[in-house]
């Protein structure tokens, strides 16, 4: 039993690693919920192999191939960040051994709700060299060792500042969001020493936020993202 997913950002070889990985993980999550094996195109596989080969397990569990003959085409809502319950949406087509659909802007965290922490760690595992660099090359390991819970924050500005569609990160939003996260982590996990790791495309702005705002409340450091 299969579900073939045409994934917009992957098949078209556009957007960045976040969009590509998010939508692949989403198809995998949908397939798990409706008890079908996910299929992606050969073109999608080649794009992932060429651009994101450092995710060594990303395509584990996927089949590679064309839309299965005789499969039922099922339209899927194309609304960014909205959630459509896969079980109720695809349930009416349960009798079909295979269905095919297209995922466009399918980016809701709710599709991951059945993933365990270990599922995420396994699926998003990097090559050993990159894992080592992430652990020791982006930020001082001693800084990370001094906390009992790490909160990673990605702040995007750059091309979003002039965008009429997307909202760029602002100091007010980032600080307020972190205060909410800190409270949730403290209440749920009993954390007493949180470490904030900032990642973003505007180092100067991020440093200002850390020095002028975050340092009042948190222990924070910056790790510059590699735009290549």
PDB file of C-alpha atoms in Angstrom:
ATOM      1  CA  UNK A   1       0.000   0.000   0.000  1.00  0.00           C
ATOM      2  CA  UNK A   2       1.544   3.269  -1.157  1.00  0.00           C
ATOM      3  CA  UNK A   3       1.171   7.037  -1.275  1.00  0.00           C
ATOM      4  CA  UNK A   4       3.068   8.868  -4.017  1.00  0.00           C
ATOM      5  CA  UNK A   5       3.784  12.460  -3.070  1.00  0.00           C
ATOM      6  CA  UNK A   6       4.734  15.178  -5.533  1.00  0.00           C
ATOM      7  CA  UNK A   7       6.606  17.538  -3.216  1.00  0.00           C
ATOM      8  CA  UNK A   8       6.625  21.054  -4.614  1.00  0.00           C
ATOM      9  CA  UNK A   9       9.920  22.436  -3.297  1.00  0.00           C
ATOM     10  CA  UNK A  10      11.812  19.161  -3.806  1.00  0.00           C
ATOM     11  CA  UNK A  11      10.549  18.217  -7.271  1.00  0.00           C
ATOM     12  CA  UNK A  12      11.050  21.775  -8.504  1.00  0.00           C
ATOM     13  CA  UNK A  13      14.517  21.916  -6.870  1.00  0.00           C
ATOM     14  CA  UNK A  14      13.722  25.260  -5.266  1.00  0.00           C
ATOM     15  CA  UNK A  15      13.809  26.759  -1.773  1.00  0.00           C
ATOM     16  CA  UNK A  16      16.365  25.715   0.795  1.00  0.00           C
ATOM     17  CA  UNK A  17      17.159  22.817   3.037  1.00  0.00           C
ATOM     18  CA  UNK A  18      14.484  23.725   5.596  1.00  0.00           C
ATOM     19  CA  UNK A  19      11.603  23.660   3.117  1.00  0.00           C
ATOM     20  CA  UNK A  20      12.862  20.517   1.415  1.00  0.00           C
ATOM     21  CA  UNK A  21      13.405  18.553   4.613  1.00  0.00           C
ATOM     22  CA  UNK A  22      10.190  19.812   6.216  1.00  0.00           C
ATOM     23  CA  UNK A  23       8.030  18.650   3.308  1.00  0.00           C
ATOM     24  CA  UNK A  24       9.795  15.292   3.024  1.00  0.00           C
ATOM     25  CA  UNK A  25       9.291  14.685   6.734  1.00  0.00           C
ATOM     26  CA  UNK A  26       5.681  15.727   6.341  1.00  0.00           C
ATOM     27  CA  UNK A  27       5.014  13.199   3.571  1.00  0.00           C
ATOM     28  CA  UNK A  28       6.651  10.547   5.727  1.00  0.00           C
ATOM     29  CA  UNK A  29       4.455  11.527   8.666  1.00  0.00           C
ATOM     30  CA  UNK A  30       1.282  11.447   6.553  1.00  0.00           C
ATOM     31  CA  UNK A  31       2.220   8.033   5.158  1.00  0.00           C
ATOM     32  CA  UNK A  32       2.768   6.666   8.653  1.00  0.00           C
ATOM     33  CA  UNK A  33      -0.616   7.888   9.831  1.00  0.00           C
ATOM     34  CA  UNK A  34      -2.504   6.271   6.943  1.00  0.00           C
ATOM     35  CA  UNK A  35      -0.332   3.125   6.992  1.00  0.00           C
ATOM     36  CA  UNK A  36       1.136   3.457   3.518  1.00  0.00           C
ATOM     37  CA  UNK A  37       4.694   3.500   2.202  1.00  0.00           C
ATOM     38  CA  UNK A  38       5.700   6.924   0.800  1.00  0.00           C
ATOM     39  CA  UNK A  39       7.003   7.169  -2.770  1.00  0.00           C
ATOM     40  CA  UNK A  40       8.885  10.117  -4.244  1.00  0.00           C
ATOM     41  CA  UNK A  41      10.078  10.691  -7.781  1.00  0.00           C
ATOM     42  CA  UNK A  42      13.540   9.880  -9.085  1.00  0.00           C
ATOM     43  CA  UNK A  43      13.971  13.599  -9.706  1.00  0.00           C
ATOM     44  CA  UNK A  44      13.282  14.307  -6.030  1.00  0.00           C
ATOM     45  CA  UNK A  45      15.770  11.649  -4.949  1.00  0.00           C
ATOM     46  CA  UNK A  46      18.453  13.145  -7.193  1.00  0.00           C
ATOM     47  CA  UNK A  47      17.858  16.628  -5.800  1.00  0.00           C
ATOM     48  CA  UNK A  48      18.182  15.401  -2.217  1.00  0.00           C
ATOM     49  CA  UNK A  49      21.301  13.374  -3.062  1.00  0.00           C
ATOM     50  CA  UNK A  50      22.912  16.375  -4.747  1.00  0.00           C
ATOM     51  CA  UNK A  51      21.953  19.142  -2.323  1.00  0.00           C
ATOM     52  CA  UNK A  52      21.395  17.453   1.045  1.00  0.00           C
ATOM     53  CA  UNK A  53      23.540  14.322   1.040  1.00  0.00           C
ATOM     54  CA  UNK A  54      24.748  15.077   4.583  1.00  0.00           C
ATOM     55  CA  UNK A  55      21.358  13.842   5.870  1.00  0.00           C
ATOM     56  CA  UNK A  56      22.342  10.198   5.696  1.00  0.00           C
ATOM     57  CA  UNK A  57      18.961   8.744   6.729  1.00  0.00           C
ATOM     58  CA  UNK A  58      16.593  11.292   5.225  1.00  0.00           C
ATOM     59  CA  UNK A  59      15.268   9.013   2.474  1.00  0.00           C
ATOM     60  CA  UNK A  60      15.205   5.895   4.615  1.00  0.00           C
ATOM     61  CA  UNK A  61      11.713   4.403   4.434  1.00  0.00           C
ATOM     62  CA  UNK A  62      10.895   6.005   1.069  1.00  0.00           C
ATOM     63  CA  UNK A  63      10.456   4.173  -2.210  1.00  0.00           C
ATOM     64  CA  UNK A  64      11.672   5.860  -5.383  1.00  0.00           C
ATOM     65  CA  UNK A  65       9.563   5.684  -8.508  1.00  0.00           C
ATOM     66  CA  UNK A  66       6.706   6.923 -10.647  1.00  0.00           C
ATOM     67  CA  UNK A  67       3.054   7.295  -9.714  1.00  0.00           C
ATOM     68  CA  UNK A  68       1.717   3.727  -9.331  1.00  0.00           C
ATOM     69  CA  UNK A  69      -0.515   2.584 -12.171  1.00  0.00           C
ATOM     70  CA  UNK A  70      -4.140   2.573 -11.074  1.00  0.00           C
ATOM     71  CA  UNK A  71      -3.533   4.788  -8.059  1.00  0.00           C
ATOM     72  CA  UNK A  72      -6.221   7.221  -6.940  1.00  0.00           C
ATOM     73  CA  UNK A  73      -5.421  10.921  -7.308  1.00  0.00           C
ATOM     74  CA  UNK A  74      -6.341  12.778  -4.122  1.00  0.00           C
ATOM     75  CA  UNK A  75      -6.177  16.572  -3.957  1.00  0.00           C
ATOM     76  CA  UNK A  76      -4.550  17.963  -0.829  1.00  0.00           C
ATOM     77  CA  UNK A  77      -5.199  21.513   0.467  1.00  0.00           C
ATOM     78  CA  UNK A  78      -2.461  23.947  -0.573  1.00  0.00           C
ATOM     79  CA  UNK A  79      -2.461  26.314   2.366  1.00  0.00           C
ATOM     80  CA  UNK A  80       0.801  27.162   4.075  1.00  0.00           C
ATOM     81  CA  UNK A  81       1.139  26.019   7.671  1.00  0.00           C
ATOM     82  CA  UNK A  82      -2.460  24.710   7.840  1.00  0.00           C
ATOM     83  CA  UNK A  83      -3.127  21.175   9.053  1.00  0.00           C
ATOM     84  CA  UNK A  84      -5.396  18.650   7.345  1.00  0.00           C
ATOM     85  CA  UNK A  85      -6.048  15.424   9.235  1.00  0.00           C
ATOM     86  CA  UNK A  86      -4.548  12.705   6.984  1.00  0.00           C
ATOM     87  CA  UNK A  87      -6.699   9.919   8.423  1.00  0.00           C
ATOM     88  CA  UNK A  88     -10.016  11.616   7.694  1.00  0.00           C
ATOM     89  CA  UNK A  89      -8.783  13.114   4.407  1.00  0.00           C
ATOM     90  CA  UNK A  90      -7.438   9.881   2.913  1.00  0.00           C
ATOM     91  CA  UNK A  91      -9.699   7.509   4.833  1.00  0.00           C
ATOM     92  CA  UNK A  92     -12.375   7.462   2.147  1.00  0.00           C
ATOM     93  CA  UNK A  93      -9.809   6.025  -0.273  1.00  0.00           C
ATOM     94  CA  UNK A  94      -8.694   3.232   2.026  1.00  0.00           C
ATOM     95  CA  UNK A  95      -9.765   0.552  -0.445  1.00  0.00           C
ATOM     96  CA  UNK A  96      -7.189   1.790  -2.965  1.00  0.00           C
ATOM     97  CA  UNK A  97      -3.823   0.085  -2.713  1.00  0.00           C
ATOM     98  CA  UNK A  98      -2.151   3.305  -3.847  1.00  0.00           C
ATOM     99  CA  UNK A  99      -3.001   7.002  -3.841  1.00  0.00           C
ATOM    100  CA  UNK A 100      -1.105   9.971  -5.215  1.00  0.00           C
ATOM    101  CA  UNK A 101      -1.184  13.586  -4.150  1.00  0.00           C
ATOM    102  CA  UNK A 102       0.747  16.848  -4.374  1.00  0.00           C
ATOM    103  CA  UNK A 103       2.082  18.702  -1.347  1.00  0.00           C
ATOM    104  CA  UNK A 104       2.481  22.456  -1.830  1.00  0.00           C
ATOM    105  CA  UNK A 105       3.454  24.594   1.167  1.00  0.00           C
ATOM    106  CA  UNK A 106       2.683  21.621   3.410  1.00  0.00           C
ATOM    107  CA  UNK A 107       4.379  22.920   6.523  1.00  0.00           C
ATOM    108  CA  UNK A 108       2.493  22.208   9.734  1.00  0.00           C
ATOM    109  CA  UNK A 109       4.319  20.780  12.741  1.00  0.00           C
ATOM    110  CA  UNK A 110       1.190  18.743  13.537  1.00  0.00           C
ATOM    111  CA  UNK A 111       2.141  16.193  10.884  1.00  0.00           C
ATOM    112  CA  UNK A 112       5.059  15.298  13.153  1.00  0.00           C
ATOM    113  CA  UNK A 113       2.970  14.727  16.271  1.00  0.00           C
ATOM    114  CA  UNK A 114       3.438  10.946  16.133  1.00  0.00           C
ATOM    115  CA  UNK A 115       7.227  11.240  15.853  1.00  0.00           C
ATOM    116  CA  UNK A 116       9.289  10.414  18.910  1.00  0.00           C
ATOM    117  CA  UNK A 117      12.491  12.270  19.741  1.00  0.00           C
ATOM    118  CA  UNK A 118      14.425   9.217  18.564  1.00  0.00           C
ATOM    119  CA  UNK A 119      12.516   9.255  15.264  1.00  0.00           C
ATOM    120  CA  UNK A 120      13.715  12.812  14.667  1.00  0.00           C
ATOM    121  CA  UNK A 121      17.287  12.050  15.673  1.00  0.00           C
ATOM    122  CA  UNK A 122      17.441   9.022  13.376  1.00  0.00           C
ATOM    123  CA  UNK A 123      15.758  10.679  10.401  1.00  0.00           C
ATOM    124  CA  UNK A 124      17.800  13.879  10.581  1.00  0.00           C
ATOM    125  CA  UNK A 125      21.150  12.277  11.371  1.00  0.00           C
ATOM    126  CA  UNK A 126      24.127  13.938   9.674  1.00  0.00           C
ATOM    127  CA  UNK A 127      27.416  12.572   8.459  1.00  0.00           C
ATOM    128  CA  UNK A 128      29.866  12.030  11.379  1.00  0.00           C
ATOM    129  CA  UNK A 129      32.084  14.906  10.276  1.00  0.00           C
ATOM    130  CA  UNK A 130      29.224  17.382  10.136  1.00  0.00           C
ATOM    131  CA  UNK A 131      27.851  16.204  13.476  1.00  0.00           C
ATOM    132  CA  UNK A 132      31.248  16.813  15.050  1.00  0.00           C
ATOM    133  CA  UNK A 133      31.454  20.289  13.518  1.00  0.00           C
ATOM    134  CA  UNK A 134      27.962  21.139  14.771  1.00  0.00           C
ATOM    135  CA  UNK A 135      28.890  20.014  18.274  1.00  0.00           C
ATOM    136  CA  UNK A 136      32.249  21.754  18.538  1.00  0.00           C
ATOM    137  CA  UNK A 137      32.845  24.055  15.577  1.00  0.00           C
ATOM    138  CA  UNK A 138      29.849  26.396  15.672  1.00  0.00           C
ATOM    139  CA  UNK A 139      29.945  27.280  19.343  1.00  0.00           C
ATOM    140  CA  UNK A 140      32.205  26.682  22.339  1.00  0.00           C
ATOM    141  CA  UNK A 141      31.395  23.193  23.700  1.00  0.00           C
ATOM    142  CA  UNK A 142      31.994  24.470  27.247  1.00  0.00           C
ATOM    143  CA  UNK A 143      29.205  26.993  26.779  1.00  0.00           C
ATOM    144  CA  UNK A 144      26.795  24.236  25.805  1.00  0.00           C
ATOM    145  CA  UNK A 145      27.932  22.003  28.665  1.00  0.00           C
ATOM    146  CA  UNK A 146      26.887  24.555  31.272  1.00  0.00           C
ATOM    147  CA  UNK A 147      23.181  24.173  30.552  1.00  0.00           C
ATOM    148  CA  UNK A 148      20.654  21.451  31.316  1.00  0.00           C
ATOM    149  CA  UNK A 149      18.414  22.310  28.361  1.00  0.00           C
ATOM    150  CA  UNK A 150      19.281  23.887  25.001  1.00  0.00           C
ATOM    151  CA  UNK A 151      16.812  26.041  23.073  1.00  0.00           C
ATOM    152  CA  UNK A 152      17.837  26.640  19.444  1.00  0.00           C
ATOM    153  CA  UNK A 153      16.351  29.714  17.781  1.00  0.00           C
ATOM    154  CA  UNK A 154      16.496  30.404  14.058  1.00  0.00           C
ATOM    155  CA  UNK A 155      15.877  34.065  13.244  1.00  0.00           C
ATOM    156  CA  UNK A 156      15.438  34.927   9.581  1.00  0.00           C
ATOM    157  CA  UNK A 157      15.739  38.456   8.283  1.00  0.00           C
ATOM    158  CA  UNK A 158      17.671  38.953   5.017  1.00  0.00           C
ATOM    159  CA  UNK A 159      15.256  38.490   2.098  1.00  0.00           C
ATOM    160  CA  UNK A 160      12.238  38.542   4.438  1.00  0.00           C
ATOM    161  CA  UNK A 161      12.744  42.195   5.407  1.00  0.00           C
ATOM    162  CA  UNK A 162      11.502  43.443   2.028  1.00  0.00           C
ATOM    163  CA  UNK A 163       8.946  40.664   1.580  1.00  0.00           C
ATOM    164  CA  UNK A 164       5.235  41.488   1.462  1.00  0.00           C
ATOM    165  CA  UNK A 165       4.367  37.859   2.191  1.00  0.00           C
ATOM    166  CA  UNK A 166       6.723  36.780   4.985  1.00  0.00           C
ATOM    167  CA  UNK A 167       7.396  38.434   8.338  1.00  0.00           C
ATOM    168  CA  UNK A 168      11.045  38.851   9.294  1.00  0.00           C
ATOM    169  CA  UNK A 169      12.326  38.289  12.827  1.00  0.00           C
ATOM    170  CA  UNK A 170      12.107  41.298  15.120  1.00  0.00           C
ATOM    171  CA  UNK A 171      13.696  41.911  18.495  1.00  0.00           C
ATOM    172  CA  UNK A 172      10.310  42.189  20.212  1.00  0.00           C
ATOM    173  CA  UNK A 173       9.038  38.896  18.818  1.00  0.00           C
ATOM    174  CA  UNK A 174      12.215  36.894  19.457  1.00  0.00           C
ATOM    175  CA  UNK A 175      12.561  38.045  23.068  1.00  0.00           C
ATOM    176  CA  UNK A 176       8.866  37.508  23.856  1.00  0.00           C
ATOM    177  CA  UNK A 177       8.843  34.082  22.196  1.00  0.00           C
ATOM    178  CA  UNK A 178      11.900  32.999  24.168  1.00  0.00           C
ATOM    179  CA  UNK A 179      10.312  34.097  27.419  1.00  0.00           C
ATOM    180  CA  UNK A 180       7.312  31.881  26.639  1.00  0.00           C
ATOM    181  CA  UNK A 181       9.575  28.961  25.684  1.00  0.00           C
ATOM    182  CA  UNK A 182      11.678  29.381  28.808  1.00  0.00           C
ATOM    183  CA  UNK A 183       8.566  29.237  30.986  1.00  0.00           C
ATOM    184  CA  UNK A 184       7.308  26.117  29.180  1.00  0.00           C
ATOM    185  CA  UNK A 185      10.661  24.336  29.492  1.00  0.00           C
ATOM    186  CA  UNK A 186      10.916  25.231  33.174  1.00  0.00           C
ATOM    187  CA  UNK A 187       7.408  23.993  33.941  1.00  0.00           C
ATOM    188  CA  UNK A 188       7.524  20.833  31.848  1.00  0.00           C
ATOM    189  CA  UNK A 189      11.106  19.721  32.292  1.00  0.00           C
ATOM    190  CA  UNK A 190      12.191  21.360  35.526  1.00  0.00           C
ATOM    191  CA  UNK A 191      15.073  23.050  33.738  1.00  0.00           C
ATOM    192  CA  UNK A 192      17.069  25.435  35.907  1.00  0.00           C
ATOM    193  CA  UNK A 193      19.889  26.337  33.532  1.00  0.00           C
ATOM    194  CA  UNK A 194      18.779  26.929  29.953  1.00  0.00           C
ATOM    195  CA  UNK A 195      21.164  27.716  27.131  1.00  0.00           C
ATOM    196  CA  UNK A 196      19.955  29.740  24.142  1.00  0.00           C
ATOM    197  CA  UNK A 197      21.701  29.075  20.831  1.00  0.00           C
ATOM    198  CA  UNK A 198      20.895  31.676  18.170  1.00  0.00           C
ATOM    199  CA  UNK A 199      21.188  30.856  14.473  1.00  0.00           C
ATOM    200  CA  UNK A 200      20.449  33.334  11.705  1.00  0.00           C
ATOM    201  CA  UNK A 201      21.484  35.199   8.591  1.00  0.00           C
ATOM    202  CA  UNK A 202      22.128  38.572  10.270  1.00  0.00           C
ATOM    203  CA  UNK A 203      25.011  38.238  12.715  1.00  0.00           C
ATOM    204  CA  UNK A 204      25.179  41.933  13.642  1.00  0.00           C
ATOM    205  CA  UNK A 205      21.466  42.085  14.466  1.00  0.00           C
ATOM    206  CA  UNK A 206      21.626  38.845  16.440  1.00  0.00           C
ATOM    207  CA  UNK A 207      24.582  40.062  18.488  1.00  0.00           C
ATOM    208  CA  UNK A 208      22.690  43.258  19.299  1.00  0.00           C
ATOM    209  CA  UNK A 209      19.666  41.284  20.476  1.00  0.00           C
ATOM    210  CA  UNK A 210      21.855  39.077  22.672  1.00  0.00           C
ATOM    211  CA  UNK A 211      23.793  41.969  24.197  1.00  0.00           C
ATOM    212  CA  UNK A 212      20.911  44.404  24.668  1.00  0.00           C
ATOM    213  CA  UNK A 213      18.023  42.073  25.503  1.00  0.00           C
ATOM    214  CA  UNK A 214      18.684  38.362  25.892  1.00  0.00           C
ATOM    215  CA  UNK A 215      21.576  38.796  28.317  1.00  0.00           C
ATOM    216  CA  UNK A 216      19.073  40.252  30.803  1.00  0.00           C
ATOM    217  CA  UNK A 217      17.167  36.990  30.953  1.00  0.00           C
ATOM    218  CA  UNK A 218      19.202  34.160  29.447  1.00  0.00           C
ATOM    219  CA  UNK A 219      22.611  32.741  28.781  1.00  0.00           C
ATOM    220  CA  UNK A 220      22.822  33.029  24.998  1.00  0.00           C
ATOM    221  CA  UNK A 221      25.370  32.541  22.227  1.00  0.00           C
ATOM    222  CA  UNK A 222      25.357  32.846  18.458  1.00  0.00           C
ATOM    223  CA  UNK A 223      26.198  30.260  15.809  1.00  0.00           C
ATOM    224  CA  UNK A 224      26.461  31.631  12.297  1.00  0.00           C
ATOM    225  CA  UNK A 225      24.588  29.574   9.708  1.00  0.00           C
ATOM    226  CA  UNK A 226      26.488  28.433   6.628  1.00  0.00           C
ATOM    227  CA  UNK A 227      24.565  29.905   3.702  1.00  0.00           C
ATOM    228  CA  UNK A 228      26.366  27.697   1.188  1.00  0.00           C
TER     229      UNK A 228
END
